[in-house]
């Protein structure tokens, strides 16, 4: 996604969140601060983690008032510790009061994703295996969720249903099996003149052999394989396709899975089980 498109998408998400929160009026702020007044707030880390989403945080205040000023002491991807000064926001007190929750929600969630991703990616250091996310994201938040994964040191699998063909078990069952599913996919791509990678999810070693016998597949996903079967699967594929391991991945398990020789490990928990990092705005 190019920078202009990204900005349009992110602005739309932030504005939607602000409309959800403020709707007609911020009655709390209107009660105590009915007129403009300059103010400064300090962004402080309340827990250890990896920071992600600083631009989104700043953009929240800028959309409410372009005169808002945000300065950061850190950059996306930096590690922070509880008590660290992360940044400062200056502007109309009404803007700071109305926008702080939305801005913090984005920053805390994205930092949580980046932190977990960073820790899991660190568990793969020294191997050739790449950590990737999935489509198990919060509806409407995918762009930001996947942005946070990248900041944390992971990679994005696919953005949606348009940039990679993934034939999962339900697609295969609907098509009548692995072979007809692949053949129909190849015929579709040829008819449409599309050049899109094909990935096939397999559930057994025999499934792998069938995929390879058909050919023309870029990636094979070993879904919920044991470690022994994963090793056997890697040997059977033998470089004929990218090997992805998926299913029940945890921080403790991924090093052993990587040791089997897989190219990619996909982890839904990077985005579907987010523990936000505690950050706060302290008023001067």
PDB file of N, CA, C and O in Angstrom, residues 175-253:
ATOM      1  N   UNK A 175     -14.393 -28.043  -3.272  1.00  0.00           N
ATOM      2  CA  UNK A 175     -13.993 -28.329  -4.652  1.00  0.00           C
ATOM      3  C   UNK A 175     -13.969 -29.826  -4.959  1.00  0.00           C
ATOM      4  O   UNK A 175     -13.877 -30.216  -6.127  1.00  0.00           O
ATOM      5  N   UNK A 176     -14.022 -30.652  -3.915  1.00  0.00           N
ATOM      6  CA  UNK A 176     -14.009 -32.098  -4.135  1.00  0.00           C
ATOM      7  C   UNK A 176     -12.644 -32.732  -3.976  1.00  0.00           C
ATOM      8  O   UNK A 176     -12.439 -33.869  -4.394  1.00  0.00           O
ATOM      9  N   UNK A 177     -11.699 -32.004  -3.362  1.00  0.00           N
ATOM     10  CA  UNK A 177     -10.386 -32.573  -3.111  1.00  0.00           C
ATOM     11  C   UNK A 177      -9.268 -31.629  -3.507  1.00  0.00           C
ATOM     12  O   UNK A 177      -9.492 -30.578  -4.124  1.00  0.00           O
ATOM     13  N   UNK A 178      -8.057 -32.030  -3.158  1.00  0.00           N
ATOM     14  CA  UNK A 178      -6.890 -31.182  -3.418  1.00  0.00           C
ATOM     15  C   UNK A 178      -6.658 -30.986  -4.907  1.00  0.00           C
ATOM     16  O   UNK A 178      -6.480 -29.851  -5.384  1.00  0.00           O
ATOM     17  N   UNK A 179      -6.653 -32.060  -5.651  1.00  0.00           N
ATOM     18  CA  UNK A 179      -6.352 -31.954  -7.083  1.00  0.00           C
ATOM     19  C   UNK A 179      -7.339 -31.070  -7.827  1.00  0.00           C
ATOM     20  O   UNK A 179      -6.918 -30.133  -8.533  1.00  0.00           O
ATOM     21  N   UNK A 180      -8.659 -31.304  -7.693  1.00  0.00           N
ATOM     22  CA  UNK A 180      -9.582 -30.410  -8.397  1.00  0.00           C
ATOM     23  C   UNK A 180      -9.510 -28.962  -7.902  1.00  0.00           C
ATOM     24  O   UNK A 180      -9.694 -28.024  -8.689  1.00  0.00           O
ATOM     25  N   UNK A 181      -9.222 -28.754  -6.617  1.00  0.00           N
ATOM     26  CA  UNK A 181      -9.115 -27.385  -6.086  1.00  0.00           C
ATOM     27  C   UNK A 181      -7.959 -26.649  -6.763  1.00  0.00           C
ATOM     28  O   UNK A 181      -8.094 -25.491  -7.179  1.00  0.00           O
ATOM     29  N   UNK A 182      -6.815 -27.304  -6.890  1.00  0.00           N
ATOM     30  CA  UNK A 182      -5.661 -26.673  -7.524  1.00  0.00           C
ATOM     31  C   UNK A 182      -5.918 -26.453  -9.016  1.00  0.00           C
ATOM     32  O   UNK A 182      -5.620 -25.387  -9.568  1.00  0.00           O
ATOM     33  N   UNK A 183      -6.468 -27.466  -9.672  1.00  0.00           N
ATOM     34  CA  UNK A 183      -6.734 -27.347 -11.105  1.00  0.00           C
ATOM     35  C   UNK A 183      -7.709 -26.201 -11.392  1.00  0.00           C
ATOM     36  O   UNK A 183      -7.508 -25.427 -12.347  1.00  0.00           O
ATOM     37  N   UNK A 184      -8.755 -26.084 -10.610  1.00  0.00           N
ATOM     38  CA  UNK A 184      -9.723 -25.001 -10.813  1.00  0.00           C
ATOM     39  C   UNK A 184      -9.074 -23.645 -10.570  1.00  0.00           C
ATOM     40  O   UNK A 184      -9.351 -22.667 -11.285  1.00  0.00           O
ATOM     41  N   UNK A 185      -8.205 -23.582  -9.584  1.00  0.00           N
ATOM     42  CA  UNK A 185      -7.505 -22.326  -9.288  1.00  0.00           C
ATOM     43  C   UNK A 185      -6.592 -21.928 -10.440  1.00  0.00           C
ATOM     44  O   UNK A 185      -6.561 -20.764 -10.861  1.00  0.00           O
ATOM     45  N   UNK A 186      -5.851 -22.885 -10.943  1.00  0.00           N
ATOM     46  CA  UNK A 186      -4.944 -22.596 -12.058  1.00  0.00           C
ATOM     47  C   UNK A 186      -5.715 -22.161 -13.303  1.00  0.00           C
ATOM     48  O   UNK A 186      -5.286 -21.258 -14.025  1.00  0.00           O
ATOM     49  N   UNK A 187      -6.863 -22.795 -13.540  1.00  0.00           N
ATOM     50  CA  UNK A 187      -7.687 -22.428 -14.694  1.00  0.00           C
ATOM     51  C   UNK A 187      -8.238 -21.014 -14.528  1.00  0.00           C
ATOM     52  O   UNK A 187      -8.292 -20.231 -15.491  1.00  0.00           O
ATOM     53  N   UNK A 188      -8.636 -20.676 -13.295  1.00  0.00           N
ATOM     54  CA  UNK A 188      -9.154 -19.327 -13.008  1.00  0.00           C
ATOM     55  C   UNK A 188      -8.085 -18.269 -13.268  1.00  0.00           C
ATOM     56  O   UNK A 188      -8.339 -17.248 -13.913  1.00  0.00           O
ATOM     57  N   UNK A 189      -6.872 -18.509 -12.769  1.00  0.00           N
ATOM     58  CA  UNK A 189      -5.787 -17.540 -12.948  1.00  0.00           C
ATOM     59  C   UNK A 189      -5.436 -17.368 -14.423  1.00  0.00           C
ATOM     60  O   UNK A 189      -5.188 -16.245 -14.886  1.00  0.00           O
ATOM     61  N   UNK A 190      -5.435 -18.458 -15.160  1.00  0.00           N
ATOM     62  CA  UNK A 190      -5.137 -18.383 -16.594  1.00  0.00           C
ATOM     63  C   UNK A 190      -6.212 -17.604 -17.336  1.00  0.00           C
ATOM     64  O   UNK A 190      -5.922 -16.745 -18.179  1.00  0.00           O
ATOM     65  N   UNK A 191      -7.470 -17.898 -16.999  1.00  0.00           N
ATOM     66  CA  UNK A 191      -8.600 -17.220 -17.660  1.00  0.00           C
ATOM     67  C   UNK A 191      -8.580 -15.725 -17.383  1.00  0.00           C
ATOM     68  O   UNK A 191      -8.857 -14.904 -18.278  1.00  0.00           O
ATOM     69  N   UNK A 192      -8.246 -15.336 -16.150  1.00  0.00           N
ATOM     70  CA  UNK A 192      -8.284 -13.931 -15.748  1.00  0.00           C
ATOM     71  C   UNK A 192      -6.974 -13.205 -16.026  1.00  0.00           C
ATOM     72  O   UNK A 192      -6.896 -11.984 -15.849  1.00  0.00           O
ATOM     73  N   UNK A 193      -5.963 -13.951 -16.433  1.00  0.00           N
ATOM     74  CA  UNK A 193      -4.667 -13.324 -16.682  1.00  0.00           C
ATOM     75  C   UNK A 193      -4.017 -12.795 -15.421  1.00  0.00           C
ATOM     76  O   UNK A 193      -3.297 -11.795 -15.448  1.00  0.00           O
ATOM     77  N   UNK A 194      -4.256 -13.463 -14.308  1.00  0.00           N
ATOM     78  CA  UNK A 194      -3.720 -13.018 -13.022  1.00  0.00           C
ATOM     79  C   UNK A 194      -2.464 -13.810 -12.662  1.00  0.00           C
ATOM     80  O   UNK A 194      -2.358 -15.006 -12.967  1.00  0.00           O
ATOM     81  N   UNK A 195      -1.542 -13.149 -11.993  1.00  0.00           N
ATOM     82  CA  UNK A 195      -0.331 -13.794 -11.497  1.00  0.00           C
ATOM     83  C   UNK A 195      -0.296 -13.628  -9.977  1.00  0.00           C
ATOM     84  O   UNK A 195       0.283 -12.685  -9.442  1.00  0.00           O
ATOM     85  N   UNK A 196      -0.970 -14.532  -9.307  1.00  0.00           N
ATOM     86  CA  UNK A 196      -1.116 -14.471  -7.848  1.00  0.00           C
ATOM     87  C   UNK A 196      -0.564 -15.762  -7.248  1.00  0.00           C
ATOM     88  O   UNK A 196      -0.854 -16.853  -7.758  1.00  0.00           O
ATOM     89  N   UNK A 197       0.226 -15.689  -6.174  1.00  0.00           N
ATOM     90  CA  UNK A 197       0.753 -16.907  -5.549  1.00  0.00           C
ATOM     91  C   UNK A 197      -0.367 -17.834  -5.067  1.00  0.00           C
ATOM     92  O   UNK A 197      -1.427 -17.376  -4.631  1.00  0.00           O
ATOM     93  N   UNK A 198      -0.101 -19.124  -5.134  1.00  0.00           N
ATOM     94  CA  UNK A 198      -1.051 -20.132  -4.665  1.00  0.00           C
ATOM     95  C   UNK A 198      -0.456 -20.849  -3.465  1.00  0.00           C
ATOM     96  O   UNK A 198       0.672 -21.357  -3.514  1.00  0.00           O
ATOM     97  N   UNK A 199      -1.224 -20.895  -2.391  1.00  0.00           N
ATOM     98  CA  UNK A 199      -0.846 -21.674  -1.214  1.00  0.00           C
ATOM     99  C   UNK A 199      -1.939 -22.700  -0.947  1.00  0.00           C
ATOM    100  O   UNK A 199      -3.131 -22.414  -1.110  1.00  0.00           O
ATOM    101  N   UNK A 200      -1.534 -23.879  -0.518  1.00  0.00           N
ATOM    102  CA  UNK A 200      -2.488 -24.941  -0.219  1.00  0.00           C
ATOM    103  C   UNK A 200      -2.249 -25.440   1.205  1.00  0.00           C
ATOM    104  O   UNK A 200      -1.110 -25.742   1.586  1.00  0.00           O
ATOM    105  N   UNK A 201      -3.327 -25.520   1.963  1.00  0.00           N
ATOM    106  CA  UNK A 201      -3.254 -26.075   3.309  1.00  0.00           C
ATOM    107  C   UNK A 201      -3.377 -27.591   3.228  1.00  0.00           C
ATOM    108  O   UNK A 201      -4.255 -28.109   2.538  1.00  0.00           O
ATOM    109  N   UNK A 202      -2.492 -28.277   3.926  1.00  0.00           N
ATOM    110  CA  UNK A 202      -2.532 -29.742   3.936  1.00  0.00           C
ATOM    111  C   UNK A 202      -2.700 -30.246   5.361  1.00  0.00           C
ATOM    112  O   UNK A 202      -2.300 -29.583   6.317  1.00  0.00           O
ATOM    113  N   UNK A 203      -3.273 -31.464   5.450  1.00  0.00           N
ATOM    114  CA  UNK A 203      -3.562 -32.037   6.767  1.00  0.00           C
ATOM    115  C   UNK A 203      -2.830 -33.342   7.017  1.00  0.00           C
ATOM    116  O   UNK A 203      -2.971 -33.938   8.090  1.00  0.00           O
ATOM    117  N   UNK A 204      -2.082 -33.801   6.032  1.00  0.00           N
ATOM    118  CA  UNK A 204      -1.355 -35.066   6.183  1.00  0.00           C
ATOM    119  C   UNK A 204      -0.184 -35.096   5.218  1.00  0.00           C
ATOM    120  O   UNK A 204      -0.097 -34.287   4.279  1.00  0.00           O
ATOM    121  N   UNK A 205       0.703 -36.054   5.414  1.00  0.00           N
ATOM    122  CA  UNK A 205       1.842 -36.216   4.515  1.00  0.00           C
ATOM    123  C   UNK A 205       1.374 -36.644   3.123  1.00  0.00           C
ATOM    124  O   UNK A 205       1.968 -36.246   2.112  1.00  0.00           O
ATOM    125  N   UNK A 206       0.318 -37.437   3.078  1.00  0.00           N
ATOM    126  CA  UNK A 206      -0.236 -37.829   1.781  1.00  0.00           C
ATOM    127  C   UNK A 206      -0.769 -36.615   1.019  1.00  0.00           C
ATOM    128  O   UNK A 206      -0.663 -36.543  -0.215  1.00  0.00           O
ATOM    129  N   UNK A 207      -1.353 -35.675   1.758  1.00  0.00           N
ATOM    130  CA  UNK A 207      -1.816 -34.431   1.116  1.00  0.00           C
ATOM    131  C   UNK A 207      -0.656 -33.701   0.458  1.00  0.00           C
ATOM    132  O   UNK A 207      -0.794 -33.144  -0.643  1.00  0.00           O
ATOM    133  N   UNK A 208       0.487 -33.671   1.136  1.00  0.00           N
ATOM    134  CA  UNK A 208       1.677 -33.004   0.569  1.00  0.00           C
ATOM    135  C   UNK A 208       2.056 -33.659  -0.754  1.00  0.00           C
ATOM    136  O   UNK A 208       2.311 -32.972  -1.751  1.00  0.00           O
ATOM    137  N   UNK A 209       2.088 -34.975  -0.753  1.00  0.00           N
ATOM    138  CA  UNK A 209       2.454 -35.701  -1.972  1.00  0.00           C
ATOM    139  C   UNK A 209       1.486 -35.398  -3.106  1.00  0.00           C
ATOM    140  O   UNK A 209       1.898 -35.246  -4.267  1.00  0.00           O
ATOM    141  N   UNK A 210       0.202 -35.273  -2.780  1.00  0.00           N
ATOM    142  CA  UNK A 210      -0.781 -34.971  -3.823  1.00  0.00           C
ATOM    143  C   UNK A 210      -0.574 -33.568  -4.374  1.00  0.00           C
ATOM    144  O   UNK A 210      -0.654 -33.352  -5.594  1.00  0.00           O
ATOM    145  N   UNK A 211      -0.312 -32.611  -3.509  1.00  0.00           N
ATOM    146  CA  UNK A 211      -0.060 -31.239  -3.957  1.00  0.00           C
ATOM    147  C   UNK A 211       1.131 -31.207  -4.908  1.00  0.00           C
ATOM    148  O   UNK A 211       1.096 -30.584  -5.979  1.00  0.00           O
ATOM    149  N   UNK A 212       2.198 -31.873  -4.523  1.00  0.00           N
ATOM    150  CA  UNK A 212       3.402 -31.884  -5.353  1.00  0.00           C
ATOM    151  C   UNK A 212       3.176 -32.591  -6.680  1.00  0.00           C
ATOM    152  O   UNK A 212       3.757 -32.208  -7.704  1.00  0.00           O
ATOM    153  N   UNK A 213       2.334 -33.603  -6.673  1.00  0.00           N
ATOM    154  CA  UNK A 213       2.063 -34.328  -7.922  1.00  0.00           C
ATOM    155  C   UNK A 213       1.291 -33.455  -8.907  1.00  0.00           C
ATOM    156  O   UNK A 213       1.482 -33.578 -10.131  1.00  0.00           O
ATOM    157  N   UNK A 214       0.444 -32.574  -8.406  1.00  0.00           N
ATOM    158  CA  UNK A 214      -0.284 -31.646  -9.275  1.00  0.00           C
ATOM    159  C   UNK A 214       0.662 -30.559  -9.770  1.00  0.00           C
ATOM    160  O   UNK A 214       0.694 -30.208 -10.958  1.00  0.00           O
ATOM    161  N   UNK A 215       1.464 -29.983  -8.851  1.00  0.00           N
ATOM    162  CA  UNK A 215       2.440 -28.958  -9.197  1.00  0.00           C
ATOM    163  C   UNK A 215       1.835 -27.576  -9.324  1.00  0.00           C
ATOM    164  O   UNK A 215       0.616 -27.390  -9.235  1.00  0.00           O
ATOM    165  N   UNK A 216       2.712 -26.605  -9.527  1.00  0.00           N
ATOM    166  CA  UNK A 216       2.268 -25.235  -9.732  1.00  0.00           C
ATOM    167  C   UNK A 216       1.840 -24.504  -8.472  1.00  0.00           C
ATOM    168  O   UNK A 216       1.187 -23.465  -8.549  1.00  0.00           O
ATOM    169  N   UNK A 217       2.226 -25.015  -7.309  1.00  0.00           N
ATOM    170  CA  UNK A 217       1.858 -24.393  -6.028  1.00  0.00           C
ATOM    171  C   UNK A 217       3.096 -23.723  -5.436  1.00  0.00           C
ATOM    172  O   UNK A 217       4.182 -24.307  -5.405  1.00  0.00           O
ATOM    173  N   UNK A 218       2.930 -22.501  -4.967  1.00  0.00           N
ATOM    174  CA  UNK A 218       4.062 -21.717  -4.458  1.00  0.00           C
ATOM    175  C   UNK A 218       4.382 -21.999  -2.997  1.00  0.00           C
ATOM    176  O   UNK A 218       5.540 -21.920  -2.584  1.00  0.00           O
ATOM    177  N   UNK A 219       3.335 -22.308  -2.215  1.00  0.00           N
ATOM    178  CA  UNK A 219       3.538 -22.472  -0.774  1.00  0.00           C
ATOM    179  C   UNK A 219       2.617 -23.569  -0.256  1.00  0.00           C
ATOM    180  O   UNK A 219       1.465 -23.683  -0.692  1.00  0.00           O
ATOM    181  N   UNK A 220       3.126 -24.360   0.668  1.00  0.00           N
ATOM    182  CA  UNK A 220       2.336 -25.420   1.288  1.00  0.00           C
ATOM    183  C   UNK A 220       2.288 -25.163   2.787  1.00  0.00           C
ATOM    184  O   UNK A 220       3.331 -25.017   3.435  1.00  0.00           O
ATOM    185  N   UNK A 221       1.070 -25.113   3.326  1.00  0.00           N
ATOM    186  CA  UNK A 221       0.881 -24.872   4.754  1.00  0.00           C
ATOM    187  C   UNK A 221       0.636 -26.189   5.481  1.00  0.00           C
ATOM    188  O   UNK A 221      -0.324 -26.900   5.191  1.00  0.00           O
ATOM    189  N   UNK A 222       1.517 -26.495   6.420  1.00  0.00           N
ATOM    190  CA  UNK A 222       1.356 -27.684   7.251  1.00  0.00           C
ATOM    191  C   UNK A 222       0.532 -27.278   8.465  1.00  0.00           C
ATOM    192  O   UNK A 222       1.018 -26.593   9.361  1.00  0.00           O
ATOM    193  N   UNK A 223      -0.724 -27.711   8.482  1.00  0.00           N
ATOM    194  CA  UNK A 223      -1.656 -27.247   9.507  1.00  0.00           C
ATOM    195  C   UNK A 223      -1.732 -28.229  10.661  1.00  0.00           C
ATOM    196  O   UNK A 223      -2.152 -29.386  10.489  1.00  0.00           O
ATOM    197  N   UNK A 224      -1.317 -27.777  11.851  1.00  0.00           N
ATOM    198  CA  UNK A 224      -1.387 -28.585  13.070  1.00  0.00           C
ATOM    199  C   UNK A 224      -0.636 -29.907  12.945  1.00  0.00           C
ATOM    200  O   UNK A 224      -1.102 -30.955  13.413  1.00  0.00           O
ATOM    201  N   UNK A 225       0.512 -29.881  12.312  1.00  0.00           N
ATOM    202  CA  UNK A 225       1.354 -31.071  12.201  1.00  0.00           C
ATOM    203  C   UNK A 225       2.160 -31.255  13.491  1.00  0.00           C
ATOM    204  O   UNK A 225       2.552 -30.275  14.130  1.00  0.00           O
ATOM    205  N   UNK A 226       2.441 -32.491  13.842  1.00  0.00           N
ATOM    206  CA  UNK A 226       3.386 -32.760  14.921  1.00  0.00           C
ATOM    207  C   UNK A 226       4.782 -32.364  14.459  1.00  0.00           C
ATOM    208  O   UNK A 226       5.031 -32.165  13.257  1.00  0.00           O
ATOM    209  N   UNK A 227       5.720 -32.275  15.393  1.00  0.00           N
ATOM    210  CA  UNK A 227       7.086 -31.918  15.026  1.00  0.00           C
ATOM    211  C   UNK A 227       7.696 -32.964  14.094  1.00  0.00           C
ATOM    212  O   UNK A 227       8.376 -32.629  13.118  1.00  0.00           O
ATOM    213  N   UNK A 228       7.444 -34.241  14.378  1.00  0.00           N
ATOM    214  CA  UNK A 228       7.998 -35.296  13.529  1.00  0.00           C
ATOM    215  C   UNK A 228       7.431 -35.216  12.113  1.00  0.00           C
ATOM    216  O   UNK A 228       8.171 -35.338  11.128  1.00  0.00           O
ATOM    217  N   UNK A 229       6.117 -35.010  12.007  1.00  0.00           N
ATOM    218  CA  UNK A 229       5.513 -34.919  10.677  1.00  0.00           C
ATOM    219  C   UNK A 229       5.931 -33.640   9.963  1.00  0.00           C
ATOM    220  O   UNK A 229       6.023 -33.613   8.724  1.00  0.00           O
ATOM    221  N   UNK A 230       6.183 -32.590  10.723  1.00  0.00           N
ATOM    222  CA  UNK A 230       6.673 -31.359  10.101  1.00  0.00           C
ATOM    223  C   UNK A 230       8.034 -31.608   9.462  1.00  0.00           C
ATOM    224  O   UNK A 230       8.295 -31.177   8.328  1.00  0.00           O
ATOM    225  N   UNK A 231       8.933 -32.299  10.179  1.00  0.00           N
ATOM    226  CA  UNK A 231      10.244 -32.639   9.615  1.00  0.00           C
ATOM    227  C   UNK A 231      10.089 -33.483   8.357  1.00  0.00           C
ATOM    228  O   UNK A 231      10.765 -33.250   7.341  1.00  0.00           O
ATOM    229  N   UNK A 232       9.200 -34.471   8.411  1.00  0.00           N
ATOM    230  CA  UNK A 232       8.979 -35.331   7.250  1.00  0.00           C
ATOM    231  C   UNK A 232       8.419 -34.512   6.090  1.00  0.00           C
ATOM    232  O   UNK A 232       8.803 -34.711   4.932  1.00  0.00           O
ATOM    233  N   UNK A 233       7.512 -33.601   6.416  1.00  0.00           N
ATOM    234  CA  UNK A 233       6.929 -32.755   5.381  1.00  0.00           C
ATOM    235  C   UNK A 233       7.972 -31.902   4.687  1.00  0.00           C
ATOM    236  O   UNK A 233       7.967 -31.753   3.456  1.00  0.00           O
ATOM    237  N   UNK A 234       8.882 -31.312   5.471  1.00  0.00           N
ATOM    238  CA  UNK A 234       9.957 -30.493   4.907  1.00  0.00           C
ATOM    239  C   UNK A 234      10.823 -31.338   3.971  1.00  0.00           C
ATOM    240  O   UNK A 234      11.209 -30.896   2.874  1.00  0.00           O
ATOM    241  N   UNK A 235      11.103 -32.576   4.385  1.00  0.00           N
ATOM    242  CA  UNK A 235      11.920 -33.464   3.560  1.00  0.00           C
ATOM    243  C   UNK A 235      11.205 -33.827   2.256  1.00  0.00           C
ATOM    244  O   UNK A 235      11.827 -33.874   1.181  1.00  0.00           O
ATOM    245  N   UNK A 236       9.907 -34.079   2.348  1.00  0.00           N
ATOM    246  CA  UNK A 236       9.143 -34.455   1.156  1.00  0.00           C
ATOM    247  C   UNK A 236       9.081 -33.288   0.164  1.00  0.00           C
ATOM    248  O   UNK A 236       9.265 -33.466  -1.041  1.00  0.00           O
ATOM    249  N   UNK A 237       8.827 -32.104   0.676  1.00  0.00           N
ATOM    250  CA  UNK A 237       8.714 -30.914  -0.192  1.00  0.00           C
ATOM    251  C   UNK A 237      10.069 -30.589  -0.809  1.00  0.00           C
ATOM    252  O   UNK A 237      10.150 -30.237  -1.991  1.00  0.00           O
ATOM    253  N   UNK A 238      11.122 -30.673  -0.010  1.00  0.00           N
ATOM    254  CA  UNK A 238      12.504 -30.597  -0.508  1.00  0.00           C
ATOM    255  C   UNK A 238      12.747 -29.401  -1.433  1.00  0.00           C
ATOM    256  O   UNK A 238      13.324 -29.523  -2.510  1.00  0.00           O
ATOM    257  N   UNK A 239      12.254 -28.242  -1.021  1.00  0.00           N
ATOM    258  CA  UNK A 239      12.524 -27.021  -1.767  1.00  0.00           C
ATOM    259  C   UNK A 239      11.624 -26.785  -2.959  1.00  0.00           C
ATOM    260  O   UNK A 239      11.788 -25.791  -3.677  1.00  0.00           O
ATOM    261  N   UNK A 240      10.657 -27.649  -3.185  1.00  0.00           N
ATOM    262  CA  UNK A 240       9.756 -27.479  -4.335  1.00  0.00           C
ATOM    263  C   UNK A 240       8.694 -26.413  -4.086  1.00  0.00           C
ATOM    264  O   UNK A 240       8.007 -25.987  -5.019  1.00  0.00           O
ATOM    265  N   UNK A 241       8.541 -25.986  -2.843  1.00  0.00           N
ATOM    266  CA  UNK A 241       7.601 -24.928  -2.470  1.00  0.00           C
ATOM    267  C   UNK A 241       8.036 -24.365  -1.124  1.00  0.00           C
ATOM    268  O   UNK A 241       8.781 -25.011  -0.373  1.00  0.00           O
ATOM    269  N   UNK A 242       7.591 -23.163  -0.837  1.00  0.00           N
ATOM    270  CA  UNK A 242       7.819 -22.589   0.492  1.00  0.00           C
ATOM    271  C   UNK A 242       6.998 -23.388   1.503  1.00  0.00           C
ATOM    272  O   UNK A 242       5.835 -23.713   1.268  1.00  0.00           O
ATOM    273  N   UNK A 243       7.617 -23.718   2.634  1.00  0.00           N
ATOM    274  CA  UNK A 243       6.936 -24.506   3.661  1.00  0.00           C
ATOM    275  C   UNK A 243       6.521 -23.595   4.811  1.00  0.00           C
ATOM    276  O   UNK A 243       7.355 -22.929   5.425  1.00  0.00           O
ATOM    277  N   UNK A 244       5.217 -23.585   5.083  1.00  0.00           N
ATOM    278  CA  UNK A 244       4.671 -22.794   6.185  1.00  0.00           C
ATOM    279  C   UNK A 244       4.079 -23.721   7.238  1.00  0.00           C
ATOM    280  O   UNK A 244       3.342 -24.649   6.905  1.00  0.00           O
ATOM    281  N   UNK A 245       4.405 -23.472   8.485  1.00  0.00           N
ATOM    282  CA  UNK A 245       3.813 -24.214   9.599  1.00  0.00           C
ATOM    283  C   UNK A 245       2.814 -23.316  10.306  1.00  0.00           C
ATOM    284  O   UNK A 245       3.076 -22.135  10.524  1.00  0.00           O
ATOM    285  N   UNK A 246       1.668 -23.895  10.667  1.00  0.00           N
ATOM    286  CA  UNK A 246       0.620 -23.104  11.297  1.00  0.00           C
ATOM    287  C   UNK A 246      -0.152 -23.966  12.284  1.00  0.00           C
ATOM    288  O   UNK A 246      -0.217 -25.188  12.139  1.00  0.00           O
ATOM    289  N   UNK A 247      -0.742 -23.305  13.280  1.00  0.00           N
ATOM    290  CA  UNK A 247      -1.616 -23.995  14.229  1.00  0.00           C
ATOM    291  C   UNK A 247      -0.979 -24.214  15.586  1.00  0.00           C
ATOM    292  O   UNK A 247       0.085 -24.821  15.694  1.00  0.00           O
ATOM    293  N   UNK A 248      -1.631 -23.682  16.623  1.00  0.00           N
ATOM    294  CA  UNK A 248      -1.197 -23.876  18.016  1.00  0.00           C
ATOM    295  C   UNK A 248       0.249 -23.452  18.256  1.00  0.00           C
ATOM    296  O   UNK A 248       1.011 -24.152  18.918  1.00  0.00           O
ATOM    297  N   UNK A 249       0.606 -22.296  17.711  1.00  0.00           N
ATOM    298  CA  UNK A 249       1.966 -21.797  17.898  1.00  0.00           C
ATOM    299  C   UNK A 249       2.044 -20.950  19.164  1.00  0.00           C
ATOM    300  O   UNK A 249       1.227 -20.061  19.380  1.00  0.00           O
ATOM    301  N   UNK A 250       3.031 -21.246  19.979  1.00  0.00           N
ATOM    302  CA  UNK A 250       3.259 -20.495  21.212  1.00  0.00           C
ATOM    303  C   UNK A 250       4.717 -20.088  21.278  1.00  0.00           C
ATOM    304  O   UNK A 250       5.561 -20.575  20.503  1.00  0.00           O
ATOM    305  N   UNK A 251       5.026 -19.208  22.206  1.00  0.00           N
ATOM    306  CA  UNK A 251       6.395 -18.748  22.377  1.00  0.00           C
ATOM    307  C   UNK A 251       7.332 -19.926  22.655  1.00  0.00           C
ATOM    308  O   UNK A 251       8.466 -19.967  22.166  1.00  0.00           O
ATOM    309  N   UNK A 252       6.863 -20.903  23.412  1.00  0.00           N
ATOM    310  CA  UNK A 252       7.694 -22.052  23.769  1.00  0.00           C
ATOM    311  C   UNK A 252       7.878 -23.012  22.600  1.00  0.00           C
ATOM    312  O   UNK A 252       8.905 -23.687  22.502  1.00  0.00           O
ATOM    313  N   UNK A 253       6.889 -23.074  21.716  1.00  0.00           N
ATOM    314  CA  UNK A 253       6.897 -24.087  20.661  1.00  0.00           C
ATOM    315  C   UNK A 253       7.618 -23.640  19.393  1.00  0.00           C
ATOM    316  O   UNK A 253       8.188 -24.478  18.670  1.00  0.00           O
TER     317      UNK A 253
END
